[in-house]
Short mmCIF file of C-alpha atoms in Angstrom, two decimals:
data_model
loop_
_atom_site.label_atom_id
_atom_site.label_comp_id
_atom_site.label_asym_id
_atom_site.label_seq_id
_atom_site.Cartn_x
_atom_site.Cartn_y
_atom_site.Cartn_z
CA MET S 1 9.40 16.36 -18.32
CA VAL S 2 10.93 14.31 -15.51
CA SER S 3 14.14 15.82 -14.10
CA LEU S 4 17.40 13.88 -13.90
CA SER S 5 17.40 13.98 -10.09
CA THR S 6 13.89 12.47 -10.05
CA TRP S 7 15.06 9.67 -12.38
CA TYR S 8 18.00 8.93 -10.06
CA ARG S 9 15.67 8.72 -7.05
CA TYR S 10 13.23 6.57 -9.01
CA LEU S 11 15.96 4.15 -10.11
CA GLY S 12 17.19 3.98 -6.51
CA HIS S 13 13.70 2.87 -5.43
CA LYS S 14 13.59 0.33 -8.26
CA PHE S 15 16.96 -1.12 -7.29
CA GLU S 16 15.97 -1.39 -3.63
CA TYR S 17 12.69 -3.08 -4.59
CA ALA S 18 14.40 -5.54 -6.98
CA VAL S 19 17.06 -6.52 -4.42
CA THR S 20 14.53 -6.90 -1.59
CA LEU S 21 12.18 -8.97 -3.74
CA GLY S 22 15.04 -11.20 -4.95
CA TRP S 23 16.25 -11.80 -1.39
CA LYS S 24 12.68 -12.49 -0.23
CA SER S 25 12.22 -15.11 -2.98
CA TYR S 26 15.53 -16.73 -2.01
CA GLN S 27 14.59 -16.86 1.69
CA ARG S 28 11.29 -18.52 0.79
CA GLY S 29 13.09 -21.16 -1.25
CA GLN S 30 11.49 -19.99 -4.51
CA ILE S 31 14.85 -19.39 -6.20
CA SER S 32 18.40 -20.63 -5.64
CA GLU S 33 21.36 -18.47 -4.58
CA ARG S 34 22.64 -18.45 -8.17
CA GLU S 35 19.29 -17.15 -9.43
CA ILE S 36 19.17 -14.08 -7.16
CA GLY S 37 21.16 -11.93 -9.59
CA ASP S 38 18.89 -12.80 -12.53
CA ALA S 39 15.79 -12.09 -10.44
CA VAL S 40 17.15 -8.68 -9.41
CA TRP S 41 17.97 -7.66 -13.00
CA LYS S 42 14.58 -8.87 -14.24
CA ASN S 43 12.67 -6.84 -11.64
CA LEU S 44 14.93 -3.84 -12.19
CA PHE S 45 14.48 -3.60 -15.96
CA GLN S 46 11.13 -5.26 -16.69
CA GLY S 47 8.88 -4.56 -13.75
CA LYS S 48 7.02 -1.47 -12.57
CA LEU S 49 6.81 -0.26 -9.01
CA THR S 50 3.05 0.32 -9.29
CA TYR S 51 -0.11 -1.42 -10.44
CA LEU S 52 -3.75 -0.42 -10.92
CA HIS S 53 -6.40 -1.59 -8.46
CA TRP S 54 -10.16 -0.99 -8.53
CA SER S 55 -11.82 -0.24 -5.20
CA GLU S 56 -15.42 0.59 -4.36
CA GLY S 57 -17.55 1.23 -1.29
CA LYS S 58 -18.20 4.08 1.10
CA GLU S 59 -15.51 3.07 3.63
CA MET S 60 -12.78 5.37 2.27
CA VAL S 61 -14.76 8.48 1.26
CA PRO S 62 -13.54 11.10 0.34
CA ALA S 63 -10.08 9.66 -0.53
CA ILE S 64 -11.92 7.19 -2.77
CA GLY S 65 -15.36 8.09 -4.12
CA ALA S 66 -18.43 6.22 -2.92
CA GLN S 67 -18.92 5.02 -6.50
CA GLY S 68 -15.41 3.58 -6.52
CA GLY S 69 -12.05 4.56 -7.90
CA THR S 70 -9.11 3.32 -9.94
CA LEU S 71 -6.08 3.38 -7.69
CA LEU S 72 -2.40 3.59 -8.49
CA VAL S 73 -0.75 1.38 -5.88
CA ARG S 74 2.94 1.27 -5.01
CA LYS S 75 4.12 -2.32 -4.53
CA LEU S 76 5.76 -3.16 -1.21
CA PRO S 77 8.01 -6.24 -1.02
CA PHE S 78 7.93 -5.99 2.78
CA ALA S 79 5.61 -3.98 5.02
CA ASP S 80 7.49 -2.87 8.12
CA PRO S 81 7.77 0.37 10.16
CA MET S 82 10.59 1.51 7.84
CA ARG S 83 8.43 1.22 4.70
CA VAL S 84 4.86 2.01 5.76
CA PHE S 85 3.82 4.67 8.23
CA VAL S 86 0.83 5.64 10.31
CA GLY S 87 -1.48 7.71 8.11
CA ASP S 88 -0.81 5.74 4.90
CA VAL S 89 -3.67 4.37 2.79
CA VAL S 90 -2.75 0.74 2.19
CA VAL S 91 -3.96 -2.28 0.24
CA LEU S 92 -4.12 -5.38 2.41
CA LYS S 93 -5.31 -8.95 2.24
CA ASP S 94 -8.77 -9.39 3.73
CA PRO S 95 -8.17 -11.22 7.04
CA GLU S 96 -11.38 -13.21 6.55
CA LYS S 97 -11.29 -13.81 2.76
CA SER S 98 -7.76 -14.51 1.54
CA ASN S 99 -8.57 -13.91 -2.14
CA ASN S 100 -10.05 -10.47 -1.41
CA TYR S 101 -8.25 -7.15 -0.85
CA LEU S 102 -9.21 -4.15 1.26
CA VAL S 103 -8.16 -0.50 1.15
CA ARG S 104 -7.86 1.06 4.61
CA ARG S 105 -5.77 3.66 6.43
CA LEU S 106 -2.95 2.52 8.72
CA ALA S 107 -3.89 3.90 12.15
CA ALA S 108 -1.35 2.26 14.49
CA ILE S 109 1.67 -0.06 14.40
CA GLU S 110 3.60 -2.22 16.88
CA GLY S 111 4.11 -0.62 20.28
CA TYR S 112 0.99 1.58 20.09
CA GLU S 113 -1.44 1.33 23.02
CA MET S 114 -5.00 0.81 21.84
CA VAL S 115 -7.72 2.24 24.10
CA SER S 116 -11.44 1.60 23.54
CA THR S 117 -13.40 4.82 22.95
CA ASP S 118 -16.43 3.48 24.82
CA GLY S 119 -14.41 1.95 27.66
CA LYS S 120 -15.92 -1.51 27.15
CA ASP S 121 -12.63 -3.22 26.27
CA GLU S 122 -9.36 -3.32 28.19
CA PRO S 123 -6.46 -1.31 26.70
CA PHE S 124 -3.79 -3.37 24.96
CA VAL S 125 -0.49 -2.81 23.13
CA LEU S 126 0.04 -3.94 19.55
CA ASP S 127 2.63 -6.73 19.37
CA LYS S 128 5.61 -6.87 17.02
CA ASP S 129 4.56 -6.90 13.34
CA GLU S 130 0.94 -6.08 14.26
CA CYS S 131 -0.99 -3.06 13.01
CA TRP S 132 -4.44 -1.49 13.22
CA VAL S 133 -6.32 -0.29 10.13
CA LEU S 134 -9.42 1.91 9.93
CA ALA S 135 -11.90 3.13 7.34
CA ASP S 136 -11.82 6.88 6.67
CA THR S 137 -15.60 7.37 6.87
CA GLU S 138 -16.04 8.14 10.57
CA ASN S 139 -19.82 7.76 10.86
CA LEU S 140 -19.77 4.08 9.85
CA LYS S 141 -20.29 1.47 12.55
CA PRO S 142 -17.49 -1.12 12.92
CA LYS S 143 -19.47 -3.78 11.04
CA GLU S 144 -20.15 -1.39 8.14
CA ALA S 145 -16.57 -0.06 8.10
CA TYR S 146 -15.13 -3.59 8.18
CA ASP S 147 -11.86 -2.56 9.78
CA SER S 148 -9.76 -3.47 12.85
CA ARG S 149 -12.61 -2.47 15.16
CA LEU S 150 -14.35 -5.57 13.79
CA PHE S 151 -11.54 -8.03 12.97
CA GLY S 152 -8.86 -6.74 15.36
CA PRO S 153 -5.12 -6.28 14.75
CA ILE S 154 -3.65 -7.69 11.54
CA SER S 155 -0.15 -8.77 10.59
CA MET S 156 1.97 -6.18 8.78
CA SER S 157 2.68 -8.89 6.20
CA SER S 158 -0.98 -8.57 5.11
CA ILE S 159 -0.12 -5.17 3.58
CA ILE S 160 0.94 -5.49 -0.06
CA GLY S 161 0.92 -1.90 -1.28
CA ARG S 162 0.34 1.80 -0.61
CA VAL S 163 -2.22 3.81 -2.58
CA ILE S 164 -0.55 6.90 -4.06
CA TYR S 165 -3.13 8.20 -6.57
CA CYS S 166 -6.89 7.85 -7.06
CA LEU S 167 -8.98 8.41 -10.17
CA ARG S 168 -12.62 8.80 -9.12
CA THR S 169 -13.78 10.05 -12.54
CA ALA S 170 -11.99 11.27 -15.67
CA VAL S 171 -12.10 14.83 -14.27
CA ASP S 172 -11.82 14.07 -10.55
CA HIS S 173 -8.46 12.56 -9.65
CA GLY S 174 -5.33 13.31 -7.67
CA PRO S 175 -2.72 12.09 -5.19
CA VAL S 176 -3.96 10.30 -2.08
CA GLN S 177 -3.12 11.90 1.26
CA ASN S 178 -0.57 9.68 3.00
CA SER S 179 1.97 10.31 5.75
CA HIS S 180 4.61 12.99 5.12
CA PHE S 181 7.33 10.32 4.97
CA SER S 182 5.54 8.23 2.35
CA THR S 183 4.51 11.22 0.24
CA LYS S 184 8.17 12.24 -0.01
CA LYS S 185 9.37 8.67 -0.75
CA ASP S 186 6.69 8.07 -3.39
CA SER S 187 7.00 11.38 -5.27
CA PRO S 188 9.55 10.20 -7.90
CA ILE S 189 7.55 7.00 -8.49
CA LEU S 190 4.36 9.01 -8.97
CA GLU S 191 6.12 11.39 -11.35
CA VAL S 192 7.58 8.62 -13.53
CA GLU S 193 4.83 5.97 -13.51
CA LEU S 194 1.58 7.98 -13.29
CA ASP S 195 -0.40 7.63 -16.52
CA VAL S 196 -3.84 9.21 -16.09
CA ASP S 197 -4.92 8.22 -19.62
CA GLU S 198 -4.18 4.57 -18.80
CA MET S 199 -6.14 4.89 -15.56
CA VAL S 200 -9.11 6.38 -17.41
CA LYS S 201 -8.97 3.52 -19.92
CA ASN S 202 -9.10 0.94 -17.11
CA HIS S 203 -11.69 2.80 -15.03
CA LYS S 204 -14.97 1.02 -14.32
CA THR S 205 -18.10 3.12 -14.64
#
């Protein structure tokens, strides 16, 4: 049973998401000023804050099993340092294949100094709106991990969501370890929208 305080927090997140998405659509010229209100109400009452995403590969073991996992992903209308944090597992557009999506952990954001572990490359600082993402599996080489060590910094706008729950099998599932800030922010969304039975139904075996 979801508590009243959790529902209030959840609805607060929904309202923020609906307003931000409506304003974003207006700024992009997708809707007129008069249509902003309708867009906000539509997203507030009809849409969910999460969606299911299938991911496979050994890059994010153990957060996601090597055989793959069905992920519950929180939608993000904007990815900026106020909404995503270092340590979060995020879904992002593949920088080399625009119709493909990757799941990686956010390792650094704008202002962070990046220093090569082998000393081959000069240190550099991530520019505004840039971030650095890494695979969790540490023993993978950059080419195998297919992360920022291979393709470099990416734009924060490439991030479209944060993974908050992973179903590896029908009996092996649970919340994904994210930053403390995100875990706290996402808790009411997870409590209201998590449906393990639905995830099992959509799971690929």
